[in-house]
């Protein structure tokens, strides 16, 4: 097979729907009300796919949404119809996904028989619940919904592209999930600053104790937390680790911050590491003040009590944000934040039941049942 020129996955999926799937759908079920989109797991949904992405679970693919009744009446028939009548290739890319030996993972391969396509046919409520653990079509997300849903999942639902919304449901659902409500946003920001406050003195302490490796490890953690904080301040859901740097690079502030963050990571001694971190702290503190979410907080770094380390004392930003919370439910919460702020187990974060149970246990948020062990495996995006 000759490899065609790379086409971004969202554009490939858009054309696949318009030129291959929609004509078959109109012929087999004229007038069938449906929506079509490329949402959910996949690097192309976040706009980070490259030619490398084609090595698994990338290609001509989309989700076809039907009403619950139509999904039950027509879903199996349409799936089979597409298997038999879709072209074997589209724009040079095979529409058949062959198994790779990993559960649920396929790769584009040419075939002479029916294609094992990646046109998922489902109904919206079931799809959203499966990915998020709740259905945004049933109403505005609750506090439990916001806290128990990893930012990666919210990015997967609000990113991507909707090609057709005949059901009129995808637009409203995505709008409800576009960003945290203002009070929740303040709380999430406070929790992110809290993570920095808890460790900002450690690079210096480790280094002073002769542990440059430990100092570097803690400093790298702080760089990650600053990157996530910048994304949250810019109202962008931070993706999981593979795409965190790519998402951060798209921020307007990235160019100014990058020398300080990379300098922190490249430093071989703790005073140099600290010097770069303090410049980054002051820059991010200034960004906080521009948001206007709190009163002015002095972004200058300062000594860490009587010890010879320079820090931001990020707890000052935590206090400023929590002082502006008016919702009693949020004010009563510990500063643990969303599930991916206090946990980084992949197996937990990709399982909505586990994520909800963990959030309920940590934050004490009601309405989160303890799940069974069923369906807790997977990887963050199952795709390139």
CSV table of C-alpha atoms in Angstrom, one decimal:
chain,number,residue,atom,x,y,z
A,1,UNK,CA,0.0,0.0,0.0
A,2,UNK,CA,1.3,3.4,-0.9
A,3,UNK,CA,1.1,5.8,2.0
A,4,UNK,CA,-0.9,8.8,1.0
A,5,UNK,CA,0.1,12.4,2.0
A,6,UNK,CA,-0.8,13.0,5.6
A,7,UNK,CA,-4.2,14.6,6.1
A,8,UNK,CA,-5.2,15.7,9.6
A,9,UNK,CA,-7.5,13.2,11.1
A,10,UNK,CA,-10.4,15.6,11.7
A,11,UNK,CA,-10.4,16.6,8.1
A,12,UNK,CA,-10.2,13.0,7.0
A,13,UNK,CA,-13.1,12.0,9.2
A,14,UNK,CA,-15.2,15.0,8.0
A,15,UNK,CA,-14.8,14.1,4.4
A,16,UNK,CA,-15.3,10.4,5.2
A,17,UNK,CA,-18.7,11.3,6.7
A,18,UNK,CA,-19.7,13.7,3.9
A,19,UNK,CA,-18.5,11.7,0.9
A,20,UNK,CA,-18.8,8.1,2.0
A,21,UNK,CA,-21.0,7.5,5.0
A,22,UNK,CA,-23.7,10.1,4.5
A,23,UNK,CA,-24.6,9.0,0.9
A,24,UNK,CA,-25.0,5.4,2.1
A,25,UNK,CA,-27.1,6.5,5.0
A,26,UNK,CA,-29.4,8.7,2.9
A,27,UNK,CA,-29.9,5.8,0.5
A,28,UNK,CA,-30.5,3.1,3.1
A,29,UNK,CA,-32.5,5.2,5.6
A,30,UNK,CA,-33.7,8.4,3.9
A,31,UNK,CA,-34.7,11.0,6.4
A,32,UNK,CA,-33.2,9.3,9.3
A,33,UNK,CA,-32.4,12.0,11.9
A,34,UNK,CA,-28.9,11.7,13.1
A,35,UNK,CA,-25.8,13.5,14.3
A,36,UNK,CA,-22.2,12.7,13.3
A,37,UNK,CA,-18.9,13.8,14.9
A,38,UNK,CA,-15.4,12.8,15.7
A,39,UNK,CA,-15.2,13.1,19.4
A,40,UNK,CA,-13.7,11.1,22.3
A,41,UNK,CA,-10.4,9.4,22.4
A,42,UNK,CA,-7.8,10.1,19.7
A,43,UNK,CA,-4.9,12.5,19.1
A,44,UNK,CA,-6.8,14.0,16.2
A,45,UNK,CA,-9.6,15.1,18.5
A,46,UNK,CA,-7.1,17.4,20.3
A,47,UNK,CA,-5.4,18.4,17.0
A,48,UNK,CA,-2.1,16.7,17.9
A,49,UNK,CA,-2.0,13.9,15.3
A,50,UNK,CA,0.8,13.4,12.9
A,51,UNK,CA,1.7,10.8,10.3
A,52,UNK,CA,2.9,8.6,13.2
A,53,UNK,CA,-0.6,8.5,14.5
A,54,UNK,CA,-1.7,6.2,11.6
A,55,UNK,CA,0.0,3.2,13.2
A,56,UNK,CA,-3.1,2.4,15.4
A,57,UNK,CA,-6.7,3.5,15.9
A,58,UNK,CA,-6.3,6.5,13.5
A,59,UNK,CA,-8.0,6.8,10.1
A,60,UNK,CA,-11.4,7.3,8.5
A,61,UNK,CA,-13.6,7.1,11.6
A,62,UNK,CA,-16.4,8.8,13.4
A,63,UNK,CA,-19.4,8.4,15.7
A,64,UNK,CA,-22.9,8.3,14.3
A,65,UNK,CA,-25.5,9.3,16.9
A,66,UNK,CA,-29.2,8.2,16.6
A,67,UNK,CA,-32.1,8.6,18.9
A,68,UNK,CA,-32.5,5.7,21.4
A,69,UNK,CA,-35.3,4.2,19.4
A,70,UNK,CA,-33.6,4.5,16.1
A,71,UNK,CA,-30.4,3.1,17.5
A,72,UNK,CA,-32.2,0.0,18.6
A,73,UNK,CA,-34.2,-0.3,15.3
A,74,UNK,CA,-31.5,0.6,12.8
A,75,UNK,CA,-28.1,0.4,14.5
A,76,UNK,CA,-27.2,-3.2,13.7
A,77,UNK,CA,-28.5,-3.0,10.1
A,78,UNK,CA,-26.6,0.2,9.4
A,79,UNK,CA,-23.4,-1.2,10.9
A,80,UNK,CA,-23.6,-4.2,8.6
A,81,UNK,CA,-24.6,-2.0,5.6
A,82,UNK,CA,-21.5,0.1,6.1
A,83,UNK,CA,-19.3,-3.0,6.5
A,84,UNK,CA,-20.5,-4.3,3.1
A,85,UNK,CA,-20.8,-1.0,1.1
A,86,UNK,CA,-18.2,1.4,2.3
A,87,UNK,CA,-15.3,1.8,-0.1
A,88,UNK,CA,-12.3,-0.3,0.8
A,89,UNK,CA,-10.1,2.8,0.8
A,90,UNK,CA,-10.9,6.5,1.2
A,91,UNK,CA,-8.5,9.2,0.0
A,92,UNK,CA,-5.9,6.5,0.0
A,93,UNK,CA,-6.5,5.3,3.5
A,94,UNK,CA,-8.0,1.8,4.2
A,95,UNK,CA,-11.4,1.9,5.9
A,96,UNK,CA,-10.8,-1.6,7.3
A,97,UNK,CA,-9.2,-1.8,10.8
A,98,UNK,CA,-7.4,-5.1,11.5
A,99,UNK,CA,-6.8,-6.3,15.0
A,100,UNK,CA,-3.3,-5.8,16.4
A,101,UNK,CA,-3.4,-8.3,19.3
A,102,UNK,CA,-4.2,-5.6,21.8
A,103,UNK,CA,-7.7,-5.6,23.0
A,104,UNK,CA,-9.8,-3.0,21.1
A,105,UNK,CA,-6.8,-1.7,19.1
A,106,UNK,CA,-6.9,-1.8,15.4
A,107,UNK,CA,-4.8,-0.6,12.5
A,108,UNK,CA,-5.7,0.3,8.9
A,109,UNK,CA,-5.2,-2.6,6.6
A,110,UNK,CA,-6.5,-3.3,3.1
A,111,UNK,CA,-9.1,-6.1,2.8
A,112,UNK,CA,-11.1,-7.8,0.0
A,113,UNK,CA,-14.1,-8.6,2.2
A,114,UNK,CA,-16.4,-6.6,4.4
A,115,UNK,CA,-14.6,-3.8,6.2
A,116,UNK,CA,-14.3,-3.7,10.0
A,117,UNK,CA,-15.0,0.0,10.0
A,118,UNK,CA,-14.7,2.5,12.7
A,119,UNK,CA,-18.1,4.1,12.4
A,120,UNK,CA,-19.5,3.8,15.8
A,121,UNK,CA,-23.3,3.8,15.9
A,122,UNK,CA,-24.9,4.7,19.3
A,123,UNK,CA,-27.2,7.1,21.0
A,124,UNK,CA,-25.9,10.3,22.7
A,125,UNK,CA,-26.9,9.6,26.3
A,126,UNK,CA,-25.2,6.2,26.4
A,127,UNK,CA,-22.1,7.6,24.7
A,128,UNK,CA,-21.6,10.5,27.0
A,129,UNK,CA,-22.3,8.4,30.1
A,130,UNK,CA,-19.8,5.8,29.0
A,131,UNK,CA,-17.1,8.3,28.5
A,132,UNK,CA,-17.8,10.8,31.3
A,133,UNK,CA,-19.8,8.8,33.9
A,134,UNK,CA,-22.8,11.2,33.5
A,135,UNK,CA,-25.1,12.5,30.7
A,136,UNK,CA,-24.9,16.3,30.1
A,137,UNK,CA,-28.1,16.0,28.1
A,138,UNK,CA,-30.0,15.3,31.3
A,139,UNK,CA,-29.1,18.7,32.7
A,140,UNK,CA,-26.2,20.9,33.9
A,141,UNK,CA,-23.3,18.9,35.3
A,142,UNK,CA,-23.4,18.6,39.1
A,143,UNK,CA,-20.5,19.4,41.4
A,144,UNK,CA,-19.8,15.7,41.6
A,145,UNK,CA,-19.7,15.4,37.8
A,146,UNK,CA,-17.2,18.2,37.5
A,147,UNK,CA,-14.9,17.0,40.2
A,148,UNK,CA,-14.9,13.3,39.1
A,149,UNK,CA,-14.2,13.9,35.4
A,150,UNK,CA,-10.6,14.1,34.3
A,151,UNK,CA,-9.7,17.1,32.2
A,152,UNK,CA,-8.6,14.8,29.4
A,153,UNK,CA,-12.1,13.5,29.1
A,154,UNK,CA,-13.6,16.9,29.0
A,155,UNK,CA,-11.1,17.9,26.3
A,156,UNK,CA,-12.1,14.9,24.3
A,157,UNK,CA,-15.8,15.8,24.4
A,158,UNK,CA,-15.4,19.6,23.8
A,159,UNK,CA,-12.7,19.1,21.2
A,160,UNK,CA,-12.9,17.3,17.9
A,161,UNK,CA,-15.6,18.3,15.4
A,162,UNK,CA,-19.3,17.9,14.9
A,163,UNK,CA,-20.0,17.3,11.2
A,164,UNK,CA,-23.8,17.2,11.4
A,165,UNK,CA,-26.2,17.6,14.4
A,166,UNK,CA,-29.6,16.6,13.2
A,167,UNK,CA,-30.5,15.5,16.7
A,168,UNK,CA,-29.7,18.9,18.0
A,169,UNK,CA,-28.1,17.4,21.1
A,170,UNK,CA,-24.3,17.5,20.5
A,171,UNK,CA,-24.2,21.3,20.5
A,172,UNK,CA,-26.0,21.8,23.8
A,173,UNK,CA,-24.1,19.0,25.5
A,174,UNK,CA,-20.7,20.4,24.4
A,175,UNK,CA,-21.8,23.9,25.4
A,176,UNK,CA,-22.6,22.7,28.9
A,177,UNK,CA,-19.2,21.1,29.2
A,178,UNK,CA,-17.2,24.0,27.5
A,179,UNK,CA,-15.7,25.1,30.8
A,180,UNK,CA,-16.1,24.9,34.6
A,181,UNK,CA,-18.7,27.1,36.2
A,182,UNK,CA,-17.0,30.2,37.7
A,183,UNK,CA,-17.1,29.0,41.3
A,184,UNK,CA,-15.8,25.6,40.3
A,185,UNK,CA,-13.0,27.2,38.2
A,186,UNK,CA,-11.9,29.3,41.3
A,187,UNK,CA,-11.8,26.1,43.4
A,188,UNK,CA,-9.9,24.2,40.8
A,189,UNK,CA,-7.3,27.0,40.4
A,190,UNK,CA,-6.9,27.1,44.2
A,191,UNK,CA,-6.3,23.4,44.3
A,192,UNK,CA,-3.7,23.7,41.5
A,193,UNK,CA,-1.9,26.5,43.4
A,194,UNK,CA,-2.0,24.3,46.5
A,195,UNK,CA,-0.1,21.6,44.8
A,196,UNK,CA,2.7,24.2,44.1
A,197,UNK,CA,2.6,25.6,47.6
A,198,UNK,CA,3.1,22.2,49.1
A,199,UNK,CA,6.4,21.5,47.3
A,200,UNK,CA,8.0,24.8,46.2
A,201,UNK,CA,10.6,24.7,49.0
A,202,UNK,CA,11.7,21.1,48.3
A,203,UNK,CA,14.1,21.6,45.3
A,204,UNK,CA,16.2,23.9,47.5
A,205,UNK,CA,16.0,21.6,50.5
A,206,UNK,CA,16.9,18.5,48.5
A,207,UNK,CA,19.8,20.3,46.9
A,208,UNK,CA,21.1,21.7,50.1
A,209,UNK,CA,21.1,18.1,51.5
A,210,UNK,CA,23.2,17.0,48.6
A,211,UNK,CA,20.4,15.3,46.7
A,212,UNK,CA,20.5,17.0,43.3
A,213,UNK,CA,18.6,14.1,41.7
A,214,UNK,CA,15.7,14.5,44.2
A,215,UNK,CA,15.8,18.3,43.7
A,216,UNK,CA,15.5,17.8,39.9
A,217,UNK,CA,12.6,15.4,40.3
A,218,UNK,CA,10.6,17.7,42.5
A,219,UNK,CA,11.4,20.7,40.3
A,220,UNK,CA,10.2,18.7,37.3
A,221,UNK,CA,6.9,18.1,39.1
A,222,UNK,CA,6.6,21.8,39.8
A,223,UNK,CA,7.2,22.5,36.1
A,224,UNK,CA,4.3,20.2,35.3
A,225,UNK,CA,2.0,21.8,37.8
A,226,UNK,CA,2.8,25.3,36.5
A,227,UNK,CA,2.0,24.1,32.9
A,228,UNK,CA,-1.3,22.7,34.1
A,229,UNK,CA,-2.0,25.9,36.0
A,230,UNK,CA,-1.4,28.0,32.9
A,231,UNK,CA,-3.8,25.9,30.9
A,232,UNK,CA,-6.4,26.2,33.6
A,233,UNK,CA,-6.0,29.9,33.8
A,234,UNK,CA,-6.4,30.1,30.0
A,235,UNK,CA,-9.7,28.1,30.3
A,236,UNK,CA,-8.3,25.1,28.5
A,237,UNK,CA,-8.6,21.6,29.8
A,238,UNK,CA,-5.1,20.2,30.5
A,239,UNK,CA,-4.6,16.9,28.6
A,240,UNK,CA,-2.8,14.0,30.0
A,241,UNK,CA,0.9,13.7,30.0
A,242,UNK,CA,1.5,12.8,26.3
A,243,UNK,CA,0.0,16.0,25.1
A,244,UNK,CA,0.6,18.4,28.0
A,245,UNK,CA,3.6,20.0,26.4
A,246,UNK,CA,1.9,20.3,23.1
A,247,UNK,CA,-1.1,22.0,24.6
A,248,UNK,CA,1.0,24.3,26.7
A,249,UNK,CA,3.0,25.3,23.6
A,250,UNK,CA,-0.2,26.8,22.1
A,251,UNK,CA,-0.7,29.3,24.9
A,252,UNK,CA,0.2,32.9,24.2
A,253,UNK,CA,2.4,32.9,27.3
A,254,UNK,CA,4.3,29.8,26.4
A,255,UNK,CA,7.2,31.6,24.6
A,256,UNK,CA,7.9,33.8,27.5
A,257,UNK,CA,7.7,30.9,30.1
A,258,UNK,CA,9.5,28.2,28.1
A,259,UNK,CA,13.1,29.4,28.8
A,260,UNK,CA,12.4,29.4,32.5
A,261,UNK,CA,10.7,26.0,32.5
A,262,UNK,CA,13.3,24.3,30.2
A,263,UNK,CA,16.1,26.0,32.2
A,264,UNK,CA,14.7,24.4,35.4
A,265,UNK,CA,14.7,21.0,33.8
A,266,UNK,CA,18.2,21.4,32.3
A,267,UNK,CA,19.9,22.8,35.5
A,268,UNK,CA,22.5,20.6,37.1
A,269,UNK,CA,22.6,22.4,40.5
A,270,UNK,CA,19.8,23.5,42.8
A,271,UNK,CA,20.6,27.3,42.8
A,272,UNK,CA,20.3,27.5,39.0
A,273,UNK,CA,17.2,25.4,39.2
A,274,UNK,CA,15.7,27.7,41.8
A,275,UNK,CA,16.6,30.8,39.9
A,276,UNK,CA,14.7,29.6,36.8
A,277,UNK,CA,11.7,28.4,38.9
A,278,UNK,CA,11.4,31.8,40.7
A,279,UNK,CA,11.2,33.6,37.4
A,280,UNK,CA,8.5,31.2,36.3
A,281,UNK,CA,6.6,31.6,39.6
A,282,UNK,CA,6.6,35.4,39.2
A,283,UNK,CA,5.4,35.3,35.6
A,284,UNK,CA,2.6,32.9,36.4
A,285,UNK,CA,1.6,35.0,39.5
A,286,UNK,CA,1.3,38.0,37.2
A,287,UNK,CA,-0.9,36.0,34.9
A,288,UNK,CA,-3.2,35.2,37.9
A,289,UNK,CA,-3.6,38.9,38.6
A,290,UNK,CA,-4.6,39.6,35.0
A,291,UNK,CA,-7.6,37.3,35.4
A,292,UNK,CA,-9.2,39.5,38.0
A,293,UNK,CA,-10.6,36.5,39.9
A,294,UNK,CA,-9.2,37.8,43.2
A,295,UNK,CA,-7.7,41.0,44.5
A,296,UNK,CA,-4.1,41.7,43.6
A,297,UNK,CA,-1.6,39.2,45.0
A,298,UNK,CA,2.0,40.3,45.1
A,299,UNK,CA,3.7,38.0,42.5
A,300,UNK,CA,7.2,38.6,43.8
A,301,UNK,CA,9.1,35.6,45.3
A,302,UNK,CA,10.6,35.8,48.8
A,303,UNK,CA,12.6,33.8,51.3
A,304,UNK,CA,11.1,30.6,52.7
A,305,UNK,CA,10.9,31.6,56.3
A,306,UNK,CA,14.5,31.5,57.7
A,307,UNK,CA,15.8,29.0,55.2
A,308,UNK,CA,17.9,30.0,52.2
A,309,UNK,CA,15.4,29.1,49.5
A,310,UNK,CA,13.4,31.5,47.4
A,311,UNK,CA,9.7,30.7,46.9
A,312,UNK,CA,6.5,32.3,45.9
A,313,UNK,CA,4.5,31.2,49.0
A,314,UNK,CA,1.8,30.0,46.6
A,315,UNK,CA,-0.6,29.5,49.5
A,316,UNK,CA,-1.3,33.3,49.2
A,317,UNK,CA,-2.9,32.6,45.9
A,318,UNK,CA,-4.9,29.7,47.4
A,319,UNK,CA,-6.2,31.9,50.1
A,320,UNK,CA,-7.2,34.7,47.7
A,321,UNK,CA,-9.1,32.3,45.5
A,322,UNK,CA,-10.9,30.4,48.3
A,323,UNK,CA,-11.9,33.7,49.9
A,324,UNK,CA,-13.9,34.5,46.8
A,325,UNK,CA,-15.9,31.2,47.0
A,326,UNK,CA,-19.5,31.7,48.0
A,327,UNK,CA,-20.9,28.2,47.4
A,328,UNK,CA,-21.1,26.4,50.8
A,329,UNK,CA,-20.5,23.1,49.1
A,330,UNK,CA,-17.3,24.2,47.5
A,331,UNK,CA,-16.1,26.0,50.7
A,332,UNK,CA,-16.6,22.8,52.6
A,333,UNK,CA,-14.4,20.7,50.3
A,334,UNK,CA,-10.8,19.8,51.0
A,335,UNK,CA,-8.3,21.4,48.6
A,336,UNK,CA,-7.9,18.1,46.7
A,337,UNK,CA,-9.5,19.3,43.5
A,338,UNK,CA,-10.6,17.3,40.5
A,339,UNK,CA,-9.8,13.6,40.3
A,340,UNK,CA,-6.8,14.2,38.1
A,341,UNK,CA,-5.4,16.7,40.5
A,342,UNK,CA,-5.2,14.2,43.3
A,343,UNK,CA,-4.7,11.0,41.4
A,344,UNK,CA,-2.6,10.0,38.4
A,345,UNK,CA,-3.4,6.2,38.0
A,346,UNK,CA,-4.3,5.6,34.4
A,347,UNK,CA,-6.5,2.7,35.4
A,348,UNK,CA,-8.5,4.9,37.7
A,349,UNK,CA,-8.8,7.9,35.4
A,350,UNK,CA,-10.1,6.0,32.4
A,351,UNK,CA,-12.8,4.4,34.4
A,352,UNK,CA,-15.7,6.7,35.3
A,353,UNK,CA,-17.0,4.4,38.1
A,354,UNK,CA,-13.6,4.3,39.7
A,355,UNK,CA,-13.0,8.0,39.2
A,356,UNK,CA,-16.4,8.8,40.8
A,357,UNK,CA,-15.8,6.5,43.7
A,358,UNK,CA,-12.3,7.9,44.4
A,359,UNK,CA,-13.6,11.5,44.2
A,360,UNK,CA,-16.4,10.6,46.6
A,361,UNK,CA,-14.0,9.1,49.0
A,362,UNK,CA,-11.5,11.9,48.9
A,363,UNK,CA,-13.8,14.9,48.7
A,364,UNK,CA,-16.8,13.5,50.4
A,365,UNK,CA,-19.1,14.5,47.6
A,366,UNK,CA,-22.4,12.5,47.8
A,367,UNK,CA,-23.9,10.6,44.9
A,368,UNK,CA,-20.8,8.6,43.9
A,369,UNK,CA,-21.3,4.9,44.3
A,370,UNK,CA,-18.4,2.4,44.7
A,371,UNK,CA,-18.1,0.5,41.4
A,372,UNK,CA,-17.5,-3.0,40.5
A,373,UNK,CA,-14.1,-4.0,39.0
A,374,UNK,CA,-15.7,-4.5,35.6
A,375,UNK,CA,-14.6,-2.3,32.8
A,376,UNK,CA,-11.7,-0.6,34.5
A,377,UNK,CA,-8.9,-1.2,32.0
A,378,UNK,CA,-7.6,0.8,29.2
A,379,UNK,CA,-5.3,3.6,28.2
A,380,UNK,CA,-6.0,7.4,28.3
A,381,UNK,CA,-6.9,7.7,24.6
A,382,UNK,CA,-6.6,4.2,23.1
A,383,UNK,CA,-5.4,6.0,20.0
A,384,UNK,CA,-2.4,7.6,18.5
